[in-house]
Every structure is written in structure tokens, then in C-alpha cells.
Short mmCIF file of C-alpha atoms and ligand atoms in Angstrom, two decimals:
data_model
loop_
_atom_site.label_atom_id
_atom_site.label_comp_id
_atom_site.label_asym_id
_atom_site.label_seq_id
_atom_site.Cartn_x
_atom_site.Cartn_y
_atom_site.Cartn_z
CA MET A 12 42.62 157.77 106.74
CA MET A 13 40.68 154.90 105.34
CA ALA A 14 40.73 151.43 106.91
CA LYS A 15 41.11 148.53 104.51
CA ASN A 16 40.58 144.92 105.45
CA PHE A 17 42.65 142.14 103.96
CA ASP A 18 43.06 138.42 104.48
CA VAL A 19 46.81 138.81 103.96
CA VAL A 20 49.12 141.83 104.13
CA VAL A 21 52.66 141.18 102.93
CA ILE A 22 55.32 143.64 104.12
CA GLY A 23 58.12 143.73 101.54
CA GLY A 24 57.92 143.28 97.77
CA GLY A 25 61.17 141.37 97.10
CA PRO A 26 61.16 137.84 95.63
CA GLY A 27 59.83 136.43 98.90
CA GLY A 28 57.09 139.01 99.41
CA TYR A 29 55.83 139.55 95.88
CA ILE A 30 55.65 135.82 95.17
CA ALA A 31 53.85 135.20 98.49
CA ALA A 32 51.34 137.95 97.59
CA ILE A 33 50.68 136.52 94.12
CA ARG A 34 50.20 132.98 95.44
CA ALA A 35 47.89 134.20 98.25
CA ALA A 36 45.80 136.14 95.71
CA GLN A 37 45.68 133.11 93.39
CA LEU A 38 44.26 131.12 96.31
CA GLY A 39 41.39 133.59 96.60
CA LEU A 40 42.70 135.55 99.58
CA ARG A 41 42.24 139.34 99.55
CA THR A 42 45.87 140.40 99.52
CA ALA A 43 47.89 143.61 99.83
CA CYS A 44 51.64 144.07 99.47
CA VAL A 45 53.44 147.04 101.05
CA ASP A 46 56.90 147.91 99.74
CA GLU A 47 58.99 150.99 100.36
CA TRP A 48 61.70 150.67 97.67
CA THR A 49 61.93 154.00 95.86
CA ARG A 50 63.74 154.81 92.64
CA ALA A 51 65.76 158.00 92.18
CA ASP A 52 62.71 159.56 90.48
CA GLY A 53 60.57 158.86 93.57
CA GLN A 54 58.63 156.05 91.92
CA PRO A 55 58.18 152.61 93.53
CA ALA A 56 60.42 149.80 92.29
CA LEU A 57 58.99 146.40 93.18
CA GLY A 58 61.30 143.39 93.41
CA GLY A 59 63.44 144.26 96.44
CA THR A 60 67.18 143.73 96.67
CA CYS A 61 67.06 140.95 94.08
CA THR A 62 65.57 143.06 91.30
CA ASN A 63 67.02 146.46 92.13
CA VAL A 64 70.54 145.92 93.49
CA GLY A 65 71.12 142.16 93.58
CA CYS A 66 70.51 139.14 91.36
CA ILE A 67 69.20 140.93 88.27
CA PRO A 68 71.55 143.91 87.83
CA SER A 69 74.57 141.79 88.78
CA LYS A 70 73.70 139.22 86.15
CA ALA A 71 73.12 141.96 83.57
CA LEU A 72 76.60 143.39 84.24
CA LEU A 73 78.19 139.94 84.37
CA GLN A 74 76.77 139.22 80.92
CA SER A 75 77.82 142.58 79.45
CA SER A 76 81.33 142.37 80.89
CA GLU A 77 81.69 138.78 79.67
CA ASN A 78 80.68 139.87 76.17
CA PHE A 79 83.33 142.60 76.34
CA ASP A 80 85.91 140.10 77.54
CA HIS A 81 84.98 137.68 74.73
CA ALA A 82 85.26 140.43 72.14
CA LEU A 83 88.72 141.25 73.48
CA HIS A 84 90.06 137.76 73.99
CA ALA A 85 87.88 135.04 72.42
CA PHE A 86 86.52 136.32 69.10
CA GLY A 87 89.87 135.93 67.31
CA GLU A 88 89.82 132.19 67.96
CA HIS A 89 86.39 132.02 66.27
CA GLY A 90 87.74 133.85 63.22
CA ILE A 91 86.03 137.11 64.04
CA ARG A 92 88.31 140.07 63.57
CA VAL A 93 87.23 143.23 65.34
CA ASN A 94 89.34 146.22 64.61
CA SER A 95 88.66 148.33 67.61
CA ILE A 96 86.85 147.50 70.80
CA GLU A 97 85.82 150.25 73.11
CA LEU A 98 84.02 150.13 76.41
CA ASP A 99 80.93 152.32 76.69
CA LEU A 100 80.31 151.95 80.41
CA ALA A 101 77.48 154.50 80.45
CA GLN A 102 75.58 152.37 77.89
CA MET A 103 76.37 149.19 79.83
CA LEU A 104 74.88 150.72 82.99
CA LYS A 105 71.92 152.08 81.03
CA ARG A 106 71.18 148.60 79.71
CA LYS A 107 71.48 147.17 83.24
CA ASN A 108 69.01 149.79 84.49
CA LYS A 109 66.65 148.92 81.65
CA VAL A 110 66.75 145.23 82.57
CA VAL A 111 65.99 146.18 86.19
CA ARG A 112 63.09 148.41 85.06
CA GLN A 113 61.64 145.59 82.93
CA ASN A 114 61.61 143.36 85.99
CA ASN A 115 60.07 146.11 88.19
CA ASP A 116 57.32 146.64 85.60
CA GLY A 117 56.79 142.90 85.27
CA ILE A 118 55.86 142.66 88.95
CA VAL A 119 53.46 145.63 88.69
CA TYR A 120 51.78 143.79 85.80
CA LEU A 121 51.62 140.54 87.79
CA PHE A 122 50.05 142.35 90.76
CA LYS A 123 47.36 143.81 88.50
CA LYS A 124 46.75 140.46 86.82
CA ASN A 125 46.37 138.67 90.16
CA LYS A 126 44.51 141.51 91.92
CA VAL A 127 47.17 142.14 94.56
CA PHE A 128 46.62 145.57 96.12
CA PHE A 129 49.97 147.42 96.15
CA LEU A 130 50.88 150.22 98.57
CA HIS A 131 54.14 152.17 98.31
CA GLY A 132 55.56 153.03 101.71
CA CYS A 133 57.03 151.69 104.92
CA GLY A 134 54.83 149.13 106.69
CA SER A 135 54.84 148.76 110.47
CA PHE A 136 52.86 146.95 113.12
CA ALA A 137 50.39 149.40 114.67
CA GLY A 138 48.43 147.17 117.04
CA GLY A 139 45.72 144.58 116.88
CA GLY A 140 46.20 140.86 117.32
CA ALA A 141 45.32 137.45 115.96
CA GLY A 142 42.84 137.75 113.12
CA ALA A 143 42.99 141.57 112.98
CA TRP A 144 46.52 142.95 112.82
CA GLN A 145 46.85 146.62 112.04
CA ILE A 146 49.57 147.62 109.63
CA ARG A 147 50.35 151.28 109.25
CA VAL A 148 51.71 152.36 105.88
CA ALA A 149 53.79 155.51 106.02
CA GLY A 150 54.66 157.34 102.82
CA ASP A 151 52.53 157.95 99.73
CA ALA A 152 49.87 155.50 100.82
CA GLY A 153 49.43 156.84 104.37
CA GLU A 154 46.82 154.27 105.37
CA THR A 155 46.22 151.72 108.07
CA LEU A 156 45.35 148.24 106.89
CA THR A 157 43.75 145.45 108.86
CA ALA A 158 44.94 141.93 108.13
CA LYS A 159 43.94 138.46 109.27
CA HIS A 160 47.47 137.29 108.40
CA VAL A 161 50.71 139.23 108.03
CA ILE A 162 53.71 137.94 106.07
CA VAL A 163 56.93 139.80 106.89
CA ALA A 164 59.37 139.71 103.95
CA THR A 165 61.55 142.73 104.65
CA GLY A 166 64.79 141.14 103.43
CA SER A 167 68.32 142.10 104.33
CA LYS A 168 70.83 144.91 104.01
CA PRO A 169 74.60 144.96 103.50
CA ARG A 170 76.78 144.50 106.56
CA PRO A 171 79.33 147.32 106.97
CA LEU A 172 82.80 146.83 108.43
CA PRO A 173 83.05 148.16 112.00
CA ASP A 174 83.68 151.95 112.01
CA THR A 175 83.60 152.06 108.20
CA PRO A 176 80.15 153.14 107.03
CA PHE A 177 79.24 152.87 103.34
CA ASP A 178 79.46 156.19 101.51
CA ASN A 179 78.99 154.65 98.03
CA LYS A 180 81.70 156.95 96.80
CA TYR A 181 84.81 155.17 98.05
CA ILE A 182 83.38 152.49 100.35
CA LEU A 183 80.79 150.66 98.31
CA ASP A 184 77.98 148.29 99.17
CA ASN A 185 76.30 146.14 96.51
CA ALA A 186 74.28 149.08 95.19
CA GLY A 187 77.44 151.19 94.79
CA ALA A 188 79.37 148.29 93.28
CA LEU A 189 76.73 147.95 90.55
CA ALA A 190 76.70 151.63 89.64
CA LEU A 191 80.34 152.77 89.34
CA ALA A 192 80.39 155.47 86.68
CA GLU A 193 83.98 154.68 85.71
CA VAL A 194 86.18 151.63 85.95
CA PRO A 195 88.49 152.06 88.95
CA LYS A 196 92.14 151.43 88.20
CA ARG A 197 92.63 149.59 91.51
CA LEU A 198 89.59 147.95 93.09
CA GLY A 199 89.74 146.42 96.54
CA ILE A 200 87.05 144.01 97.72
CA VAL A 201 86.64 142.84 101.29
CA GLY A 202 85.05 139.38 101.22
CA ALA A 203 85.66 136.72 98.55
CA GLY A 204 82.22 135.15 98.85
CA VAL A 205 79.64 134.95 96.07
CA ILE A 206 78.98 138.70 95.79
CA GLY A 207 82.67 139.63 96.07
CA LEU A 208 83.64 137.17 93.34
CA GLU A 209 80.81 138.25 91.02
CA MET A 210 81.56 141.96 91.44
CA GLY A 211 85.30 141.31 91.18
CA SER A 212 84.75 139.42 87.90
CA VAL A 213 82.69 142.27 86.41
CA TRP A 214 85.23 145.01 87.14
CA ARG A 215 88.27 142.85 86.37
CA ARG A 216 86.86 142.09 82.90
CA LEU A 217 86.31 145.80 82.36
CA GLY A 218 89.94 146.52 83.18
CA ALA A 219 90.34 147.06 86.94
CA GLU A 220 93.16 145.51 88.96
CA VAL A 221 91.17 143.61 91.56
CA THR A 222 92.36 142.48 94.99
CA LEU A 223 90.01 140.49 97.20
CA LEU A 224 90.76 140.30 100.92
CA GLU A 225 89.14 137.29 102.53
CA MET A 226 89.19 136.76 106.27
CA LEU A 227 88.84 132.97 106.06
CA GLU A 228 91.84 130.83 105.25
CA THR A 229 89.78 128.54 103.02
CA PHE A 230 88.53 129.63 99.61
CA LEU A 231 84.78 129.06 99.00
CA PRO A 232 84.42 126.77 102.03
CA ALA A 233 80.77 125.97 101.29
CA ALA A 234 81.64 124.50 97.87
CA ASP A 235 83.02 121.03 97.25
CA GLU A 236 86.80 121.17 97.78
CA THR A 237 87.64 119.96 94.28
CA VAL A 238 85.41 122.67 92.78
CA ALA A 239 86.90 125.37 95.03
CA LYS A 240 90.41 124.25 94.02
CA GLU A 241 89.57 124.42 90.31
CA ALA A 242 87.88 127.82 90.75
CA TRP A 243 90.89 129.18 92.64
CA LYS A 244 93.19 128.12 89.80
CA ILE A 245 91.02 129.74 87.12
CA PHE A 246 90.24 132.97 89.00
CA THR A 247 93.78 133.67 90.20
CA LYS A 248 95.99 132.26 87.42
CA GLU A 249 93.84 132.75 84.31
CA GLN A 250 91.73 135.75 85.21
CA GLY A 251 94.17 137.68 87.35
CA LEU A 252 92.00 138.14 90.44
CA ASP A 253 94.38 138.66 93.35
CA ILE A 254 92.73 136.80 96.22
CA VAL A 255 94.33 137.06 99.65
CA LEU A 256 93.13 134.49 102.18
CA GLY A 257 93.40 134.88 105.95
CA ALA A 258 93.34 138.70 105.72
CA LYS A 259 92.13 140.40 108.90
CA ILE A 260 91.32 144.07 108.35
CA SER A 261 92.73 146.32 111.05
CA HIS A 262 92.23 149.82 109.69
CA ILE A 263 90.60 151.59 106.74
CA LYS A 264 91.31 155.17 105.80
CA THR A 265 89.70 157.17 103.01
CA GLY A 266 91.06 160.43 101.69
CA ASN A 267 93.10 161.87 98.88
CA LYS A 268 90.81 160.11 96.38
CA GLU A 269 91.88 156.67 97.53
CA VAL A 270 91.25 154.07 100.16
CA SER A 271 93.98 152.57 102.26
CA VAL A 272 93.30 149.20 103.88
CA GLU A 273 95.61 147.83 106.54
CA TYR A 274 95.30 144.13 107.24
CA ALA A 275 97.10 141.32 108.98
CA GLY A 276 97.82 138.42 106.65
CA VAL A 277 99.30 134.99 107.24
CA ASN A 278 102.77 136.51 106.95
CA GLY A 279 102.47 139.82 108.79
CA GLU A 280 100.99 143.29 108.34
CA HIS A 281 100.09 144.59 104.86
CA LYS A 282 98.57 147.63 103.26
CA LEU A 283 96.35 147.75 100.18
CA GLU A 284 95.92 151.08 98.41
CA CYS A 285 92.95 151.20 96.06
CA ASP A 286 90.67 153.71 94.33
CA ARG A 287 87.45 152.10 95.47
CA LEU A 288 86.63 149.46 98.08
CA ILE A 289 83.66 147.12 97.87
CA VAL A 290 82.67 145.62 101.20
CA SER A 291 80.85 142.31 100.71
CA ILE A 292 81.16 140.57 104.06
CA GLY A 293 77.60 139.34 104.29
CA ARG A 294 74.16 140.77 104.88
CA ILE A 295 72.08 141.43 107.97
CA PRO A 296 68.35 140.95 108.40
CA ASN A 297 66.31 144.09 107.87
CA THR A 298 63.63 144.78 110.46
CA ASP A 299 63.98 148.59 110.34
CA GLY A 300 60.74 150.47 110.73
CA LEU A 301 58.63 147.38 111.43
CA GLU A 302 58.10 148.24 115.14
CA THR A 303 58.92 144.65 116.10
CA ALA A 304 59.49 145.50 119.76
CA ALA A 305 56.13 147.27 120.17
CA ALA A 306 54.38 144.37 118.43
CA GLY A 307 56.25 141.79 120.51
CA LEU A 308 57.70 140.09 117.42
CA LYS A 309 60.59 137.94 118.60
CA LEU A 310 64.04 138.25 116.99
CA ASP A 311 66.91 135.82 117.54
CA SER A 312 70.35 136.81 118.87
CA ARG A 313 71.52 137.78 115.35
CA GLY A 314 68.49 139.96 114.62
CA PHE A 315 66.62 137.51 112.37
CA ILE A 316 62.89 137.15 112.95
CA GLU A 317 62.53 133.88 114.83
CA VAL A 318 60.41 131.34 112.96
CA ASP A 319 59.62 127.64 113.15
CA ALA A 320 60.13 125.22 110.27
CA ASP A 321 56.88 126.49 108.69
CA CYS A 322 57.84 130.21 108.94
CA ARG A 323 55.48 130.91 111.84
CA THR A 324 56.69 133.68 114.19
CA ASN A 325 55.87 133.88 117.92
CA LEU A 326 52.80 136.04 117.08
CA PRO A 327 49.57 134.36 115.96
CA ASN A 328 48.95 134.65 112.19
CA VAL A 329 52.23 136.51 111.67
CA TRP A 330 54.67 134.75 109.33
CA ALA A 331 58.15 135.68 108.13
CA ILE A 332 60.09 134.53 105.06
CA GLY A 333 63.22 135.10 102.98
CA ASP A 334 66.40 136.89 104.02
CA VAL A 335 64.86 138.21 107.25
CA VAL A 336 64.67 134.63 108.65
CA ARG A 337 67.19 131.78 109.09
CA GLY A 338 68.50 129.80 106.15
CA PRO A 339 70.39 130.68 102.99
CA MET A 340 70.03 134.25 101.70
CA LEU A 341 68.89 133.29 98.22
CA ALA A 342 66.05 134.65 96.13
CA HIS A 343 64.71 131.21 95.20
CA LYS A 344 64.67 130.13 98.87
CA ALA A 345 62.64 133.28 99.68
CA GLU A 346 60.21 132.49 96.85
CA GLU A 347 59.70 128.90 97.96
CA GLU A 348 58.95 130.04 101.50
CA GLY A 349 56.53 132.66 100.12
CA VAL A 350 54.52 130.07 98.22
CA ALA A 351 54.57 127.61 101.12
CA VAL A 352 53.29 130.22 103.61
CA ALA A 353 50.52 131.43 101.27
CA GLN A 354 49.38 127.83 100.91
CA ARG A 355 49.46 127.22 104.66
CA ILE A 356 47.35 130.34 105.22
CA ALA A 357 44.85 129.01 102.68
CA GLY A 358 44.74 125.68 104.54
CA GLN A 359 46.82 123.84 101.96
CA HIS A 360 50.12 122.01 102.21
CA GLY A 361 53.32 124.08 102.05
CA HIS A 362 56.61 122.49 101.04
CA VAL A 363 60.21 123.71 101.13
CA ASP A 364 63.05 121.19 100.95
CA PHE A 365 66.20 122.86 102.28
CA ASN A 366 68.27 119.82 101.21
CA THR A 367 67.69 120.56 97.55
CA VAL A 368 68.16 124.32 97.42
CA PRO A 369 70.69 124.92 94.61
CA TRP A 370 73.65 127.29 95.04
CA VAL A 371 75.12 129.24 92.15
CA VAL A 372 78.10 131.55 91.69
CA TYR A 373 77.76 133.39 88.37
CA THR A 374 81.45 133.72 87.63
CA ALA A 375 82.96 132.42 84.40
CA PRO A 376 82.96 129.50 84.53
CA GLU A 377 79.85 129.29 86.68
CA ILE A 378 79.79 127.22 89.83
CA ALA A 379 76.65 125.41 90.97
CA TRP A 380 75.85 122.69 93.41
CA VAL A 381 73.10 120.93 95.28
CA GLY A 382 73.20 118.51 98.20
CA LYS A 383 76.26 117.38 100.13
CA THR A 384 79.90 118.09 99.40
CA GLU A 385 82.53 115.36 99.57
CA GLN A 386 83.96 116.88 102.75
CA GLN A 387 80.51 116.82 104.40
CA LEU A 388 80.00 113.15 103.51
CA LYS A 389 83.44 112.30 104.92
CA ASN A 390 82.67 114.16 108.16
CA GLU A 391 79.33 112.39 108.44
CA GLY A 392 80.95 109.00 107.80
CA VAL A 393 78.72 108.27 104.80
CA ALA A 394 80.08 105.75 102.30
CA TYR A 395 79.87 107.25 98.81
CA ARG A 396 81.10 106.84 95.25
CA VAL A 397 82.27 109.63 92.96
CA GLY A 398 81.68 110.06 89.24
CA SER A 399 83.33 112.98 87.52
CA PHE A 400 83.45 114.21 83.92
CA PRO A 401 85.51 117.10 82.50
CA PHE A 402 84.01 119.59 80.02
CA MET A 403 87.25 119.12 78.06
CA ALA A 404 85.74 115.82 76.87
CA ASN A 405 82.33 117.32 75.98
CA GLY A 406 81.71 118.15 72.33
CA ARG A 407 79.38 121.09 72.94
CA ALA A 408 81.86 122.68 75.38
CA ARG A 409 84.59 122.37 72.75
CA ALA A 410 82.33 123.98 70.15
CA LEU A 411 81.54 126.77 72.62
CA GLY A 412 85.23 127.24 73.28
CA ASP A 413 84.69 126.83 77.02
CA THR A 414 86.09 123.56 78.27
CA ARG A 415 87.06 124.57 81.79
CA GLY A 416 85.74 122.61 84.76
CA PHE A 417 83.81 119.41 85.34
CA VAL A 418 80.65 117.78 86.70
CA LYS A 419 80.94 115.66 89.80
CA PHE A 420 78.30 113.28 91.15
CA LEU A 421 78.35 111.90 94.69
CA ALA A 422 76.18 108.83 95.22
CA ASP A 423 75.56 106.53 98.17
CA SER A 424 77.85 103.48 97.92
CA GLU A 425 75.11 101.05 98.79
CA THR A 426 71.92 102.48 97.35
CA ASP A 427 73.42 104.61 94.52
CA ARG A 428 71.08 107.45 95.58
CA ILE A 429 72.43 110.86 94.51
CA LEU A 430 73.72 112.75 97.55
CA GLY A 431 75.25 115.77 95.86
CA VAL A 432 76.09 117.20 92.44
CA HIS A 433 78.81 119.81 91.89
CA ILE A 434 79.47 121.66 88.66
CA ILE A 435 82.08 124.16 87.62
CA GLY A 436 81.73 124.95 83.96
CA PRO A 437 79.69 126.74 81.30
CA MET A 438 75.99 127.24 82.13
CA ALA A 439 76.32 125.42 85.45
CA SER A 440 73.38 127.53 86.73
CA GLU A 441 71.09 125.94 84.14
CA MET A 442 72.51 122.42 84.37
CA ILE A 443 72.12 122.14 88.13
CA SER A 444 68.32 121.97 87.74
CA GLU A 445 68.59 118.42 86.42
CA ALA A 446 70.37 117.43 89.62
CA VAL A 447 67.76 119.20 91.77
CA VAL A 448 64.93 117.37 90.01
CA ALA A 449 66.79 114.08 90.32
CA MET A 450 67.38 114.55 94.04
CA GLU A 451 63.77 115.65 94.68
CA PHE A 452 62.66 112.37 93.07
CA HIS A 453 65.26 110.41 95.10
CA ALA A 454 66.95 109.32 91.88
CA THR A 455 70.04 107.15 91.74
CA ALA A 456 73.11 107.96 89.64
CA GLU A 457 72.07 105.07 87.41
CA ASP A 458 68.69 106.75 86.76
CA ILE A 459 70.49 109.74 85.25
CA ALA A 460 72.89 107.47 83.39
CA LEU A 461 69.94 105.66 81.78
CA ILE A 462 68.28 108.85 80.50
CA CYS A 463 68.81 110.00 76.92
CA HIS A 464 70.49 113.44 76.84
CA ALA A 465 70.55 115.53 73.65
CA HIS A 466 73.77 115.55 71.64
CA PRO A 467 75.75 117.71 71.50
CA SER A 468 74.82 119.39 74.77
CA LEU A 469 76.54 120.40 77.99
CA SER A 470 74.03 118.22 79.81
CA GLU A 471 75.74 115.15 78.39
CA ALA A 472 78.44 115.88 80.98
CA MET A 473 75.77 115.19 83.64
CA LYS A 474 75.00 111.78 82.14
CA GLU A 475 78.69 110.97 81.77
CA ALA A 476 79.46 111.96 85.38
CA ALA A 477 76.50 109.81 86.51
CA LEU A 478 77.89 106.92 84.43
CA GLY A 479 81.24 107.61 86.07
CA VAL A 480 79.81 106.66 89.47
CA ALA A 481 79.73 103.05 88.19
CA LYS A 482 83.04 103.60 86.34
CA ARG A 483 81.16 103.41 83.02
CA SER A 484 81.85 106.83 81.42
CA LEU A 485 81.84 106.43 77.65
CA ASN A 486 83.60 109.57 76.45
CA PHE A 487 86.36 109.78 79.00
C1 FAD B 508 74.75 141.76 94.62
C2 FAD B 508 73.81 140.64 94.99
C3 FAD B 508 73.63 139.59 94.11
C4 FAD B 508 72.76 138.57 94.42
N1 FAD B 508 72.62 137.56 93.53
C5 FAD B 508 71.79 136.54 93.81
C6 FAD B 508 71.59 135.49 92.88
O1 FAD B 508 72.17 135.49 91.78
N2 FAD B 508 70.72 134.51 93.21
C7 FAD B 508 70.06 134.48 94.41
O2 FAD B 508 69.30 133.57 94.66
N3 FAD B 508 70.23 135.46 95.31
C8 FAD B 508 71.07 136.49 95.04
N4 FAD B 508 71.20 137.51 95.94
C9 FAD B 508 70.43 137.44 97.21
C10 FAD B 508 68.99 137.88 96.97
O3 FAD B 508 68.98 139.17 96.43
C11 FAD B 508 68.20 137.82 98.27
O4 FAD B 508 68.33 136.54 98.84
C12 FAD B 508 66.72 138.11 98.02
O5 FAD B 508 66.55 139.38 97.47
C13 FAD B 508 65.92 138.01 99.33
O6 FAD B 508 64.58 138.27 99.04
P1 FAD B 508 63.59 138.88 100.14
O7 FAD B 508 62.28 138.96 99.48
O8 FAD B 508 63.70 138.11 101.40
O9 FAD B 508 64.15 140.33 100.48
P2 FAD B 508 64.55 141.59 99.60
O10 FAD B 508 64.79 141.25 98.19
O11 FAD B 508 65.62 142.27 100.35
O12 FAD B 508 63.24 142.51 99.60
C14 FAD B 508 62.76 143.11 100.76
C15 FAD B 508 61.88 144.28 100.36
O13 FAD B 508 61.19 144.74 101.53
C16 FAD B 508 61.21 146.17 101.54
N5 FAD B 508 61.03 146.58 102.93
C17 FAD B 508 61.86 146.42 103.98
N6 FAD B 508 61.29 146.87 105.12
C18 FAD B 508 60.08 147.35 104.77
C19 FAD B 508 59.02 147.95 105.49
N7 FAD B 508 59.06 148.10 106.82
N8 FAD B 508 57.92 148.34 104.80
C20 FAD B 508 57.84 148.17 103.45
N9 FAD B 508 58.81 147.60 102.72
C21 FAD B 508 59.91 147.19 103.38
C22 FAD B 508 62.57 146.51 100.94
O14 FAD B 508 62.57 147.84 100.48
C23 FAD B 508 62.64 145.48 99.82
O15 FAD B 508 62.00 145.98 98.66
C24 FAD B 508 72.04 138.57 95.65
C25 FAD B 508 72.20 139.63 96.54
C26 FAD B 508 73.07 140.67 96.21
C27 FAD B 508 73.21 141.79 97.18
#
């Protein structure tokens, strides 16, 4: 075994880890990244959950299934007659896998370009201390590395229901949900959060009857109430997602090629029979194989690696970022922390503003928001004004044929400073960036209202909603 000395060893090559490694290398630090993700053919697959079984494949399938849905239901309106439409699910999955592979390969290229040393295998703490941590790499690499700094970016894994392990045949986690070889006739989903809604949308569009069982009695509680209400209407009435709120699962039985789910609802006991069941009830931090106890790395009561505001752990020169630490489980949050930590190690300033992390649900229409919701402002006793603009009144949305939803601005009553922006509508994921920029620069609603937006564009709805804060909308 050969010893290799590095300034920084990153454990985990997801969006947090690979970005941290690239930034550290850019700053002149000798950097290695250890990642254990292995494809079916035994090859490494950099990019973590996000690239392999999360953000990227889900968005690929959301796009493909939306195209299919448009061909079935929307082309006629545009004057496009298609005589027969057939689903080729095998091709759809092949395309998804190709998109994933392109992203895997992209990271390999970026590592080469930035001179990040990559090792495929499981990384664990094997001794040492401040300034000279030893990281053992099991697997192909089979080496022990010495690192001045260690960044732990080992991500998260799906949370199973008690006594119901994932088999990815009938009881599916996110990986199983993204790889179903045929469309189930009846699909059950436990959890109507972001992942449940995205997966439900994909398989509903492809023809499954979808029932979502949600334990909470409120739909999308983290979103602004008006947005959640609009989304509920569209998903249940227009799109036929059957969403049951307040459903407490009591028993799950698999057998006879189906899954039977018993649950207590608001009005008594119920049973859902389905062909497949996706369980999307949240994710748990992944510290498997790291040897945290032997190293003395402190975890909190929920198993997350404990860190301070700057992502420092209790061990000197050991940092942790992304899903394995507190905060929202989002790829862009992990990336921001990765960059900030690399900069801190290099003696520079690191910056992550948790108040301006955008949230997106990639349903159709998309939902995106940043900052405070109206209910939060009410609870906090903040005086605010609301400006709202429907896509129905936006020329580009009409031309697109997608006029559902609205943009809503919340601004401080006194200072007009933007406190939150909430969008449900086409391309909300892209439009929310304007709001993030505005909030980072402490803009007022009037600032956005004074800026020239291209016509016709969906972004004009942002300007109109900002104008609406002062009751000055022009097109509504
Ligand atoms: C279906 C789905 C859809 C999602 N969609 C979105 C979305 O649209 N937008 C968004 O922002 N977020 C989305 N997420 C969340 C996002 O994927 C995560 O927040 C993000 O991947 C976290 O990045 P990370 O780097 O912390 O961890 P991960 O991406 O989980 O990467 C961790 C990596 O570390 C490796 N690893 C673990 N332990 C070790 C070890 N001991 N040694 C070596 N390697 C190890 C793992 O194999 C993995 O490759 C989605 C998640 C799912 C499941």
C-alpha cells in the first residue's frame, strides 16, 4: 500500500463533494476525492444521489413523460395531428440513463481538468489527527491517504417505513421508482412531498392510477398557502393524482404480485391495494462505513454529522457538508457549502446564505419559492404587502398554452424590501433565480418593477407581480 499526502481529501463525490474538490483544487490545494458509487457494470459513477438516482434522472423522466402527455393531450390544440402515439418505456429509460452517464462523464472530465485525484471505493477514518488525518480507501483503490483537511460529503439515503424494507421490486425507493420496467396499473406512494409528487407525476402521465398517502393533514406545508392550494387543485382535479392527507400507515403486506397498505385516515381505517409502492417519506444522513465512532466524529441525535455555521465538525480540520449535515437536503445547498468550505480551508471567505436558498418542485406546473411565506410573516408579526400576477394574463404563457398559476411577491410594508417570492407556473424553476438575485442584493419590489423585462416572456409576470405590490400592475 502506498501512502499519498493531500491538502484536502473529500469523502463523497455527490454535488457537495465533487464541487468542494474542484474548488479546493482551483485554489491550489492538492486534492483527492473518494467516492464509492458503482454502476451495474462495476464502473464508478461520480455525482452521488443527485446525478445517479435523484435530481438528474428524475428531471429526465419528468421531461419525457411531459412530452408524452403533451403529445396525447396538448398537440391537437396547436394544430398538430398525430395519428398514433405509443409509449416506448424502454427507450425512455435508456435516454434517462444516457443523460445520467453524460453527467457522470462530465465530472470525470472536470476532475481531470482541475487535477483532482479520484479514488473509487469506500473512504473511512483510519487514525491520525489535526493536520494529518488518515483515510483508508477500501475497494479498487485500496490505499491509505493522508490529509491535512477532510471534507465529509457522504450524503443521504432513503428512509424506509418501519418493518418494511425496500426490495425495489414491490417496495420502491427513489432508485426503484426511477427504473420501473413497466408502468404499474395501480401505483401507491407513501409521502406527498417533493419526491412523491415528482414520481407520482411521471407515472401518472405514463398511465398509472396514482394514490399518494400523506401523513400530514396539510398539503405542501413548506410552500406558501396560496401556492399549495392552487397546486392541490391542479394535481387532484386536473391531473387525477389521488392525494390522501392525514393517512397513518398501520400495516403493509406484499405478496400475490401486489402490495396492500392499511392506513388510518381522517374518517377511519382504509386499505389501498396497488401493484407497486414508492416510499418517499424523507431521507436519512449517510455515515455508513466512515468509522465515525472510532474517529470520535460527533453526530447529533438524528444521525447528522454535527457542524457549526461554517461546516466545522468537532474534529480539527474535519468539515462536513450537504445532506449529511443540518439544513435543506438540496443539491445546490450542498454545492454552496462545498465551495464555502474549500475557500475557508484556503484561508478565504466562505459564504452561504440560507435565507436565499431556492426551493423547487418540478411538477407541471412547476412550483418555486425563495424567502418567507405569507403564513411565516403572519406568525412573525411582520407587516407586509402582497403583489400577485396570474399567468393567465401573460402573453408568453398564452402562446405556450400554459396559463396555470401565478407569481406572488411579498414585500415589507414599510421598506418595500422583498421578503419572499412564490411561483406556481411554467418554468418557475428558471424564473425564481431573478427573485434570488433580487433578495441577495436586498432589492425592493419597486426595484424589480423598474427593470425592463423582455416581451413576451414569462418573466414579465415577475415585473407585474412586483408592480402589484404598489397596486400598479399594468396587464391585470
Ligand atoms: C428522487 C430525488 C430527486 C431529487 N431532486 C432534487 C432536485 O431536483 N433538486 C435538488 O436540489 N435536490 C434534489 N434531490 C436531493 C439531492 O439529490 C441531494 O440533496 C444531493 O444529492 C445531496 O448531495 P450530497 O453531495 O450531500 O450527497 P449525495 O449526492 O448523496 O452524494 C454522496 C456520495 O458519497 C458517496 N459515499 C457515501 N459514503 C461514502 C464513503 N464512506 N466513502 C466513499 N463514498 C461515499 C455516495 O456513494 C455518494 O456518491 C433529489 C433527491 C432525490 C432522491
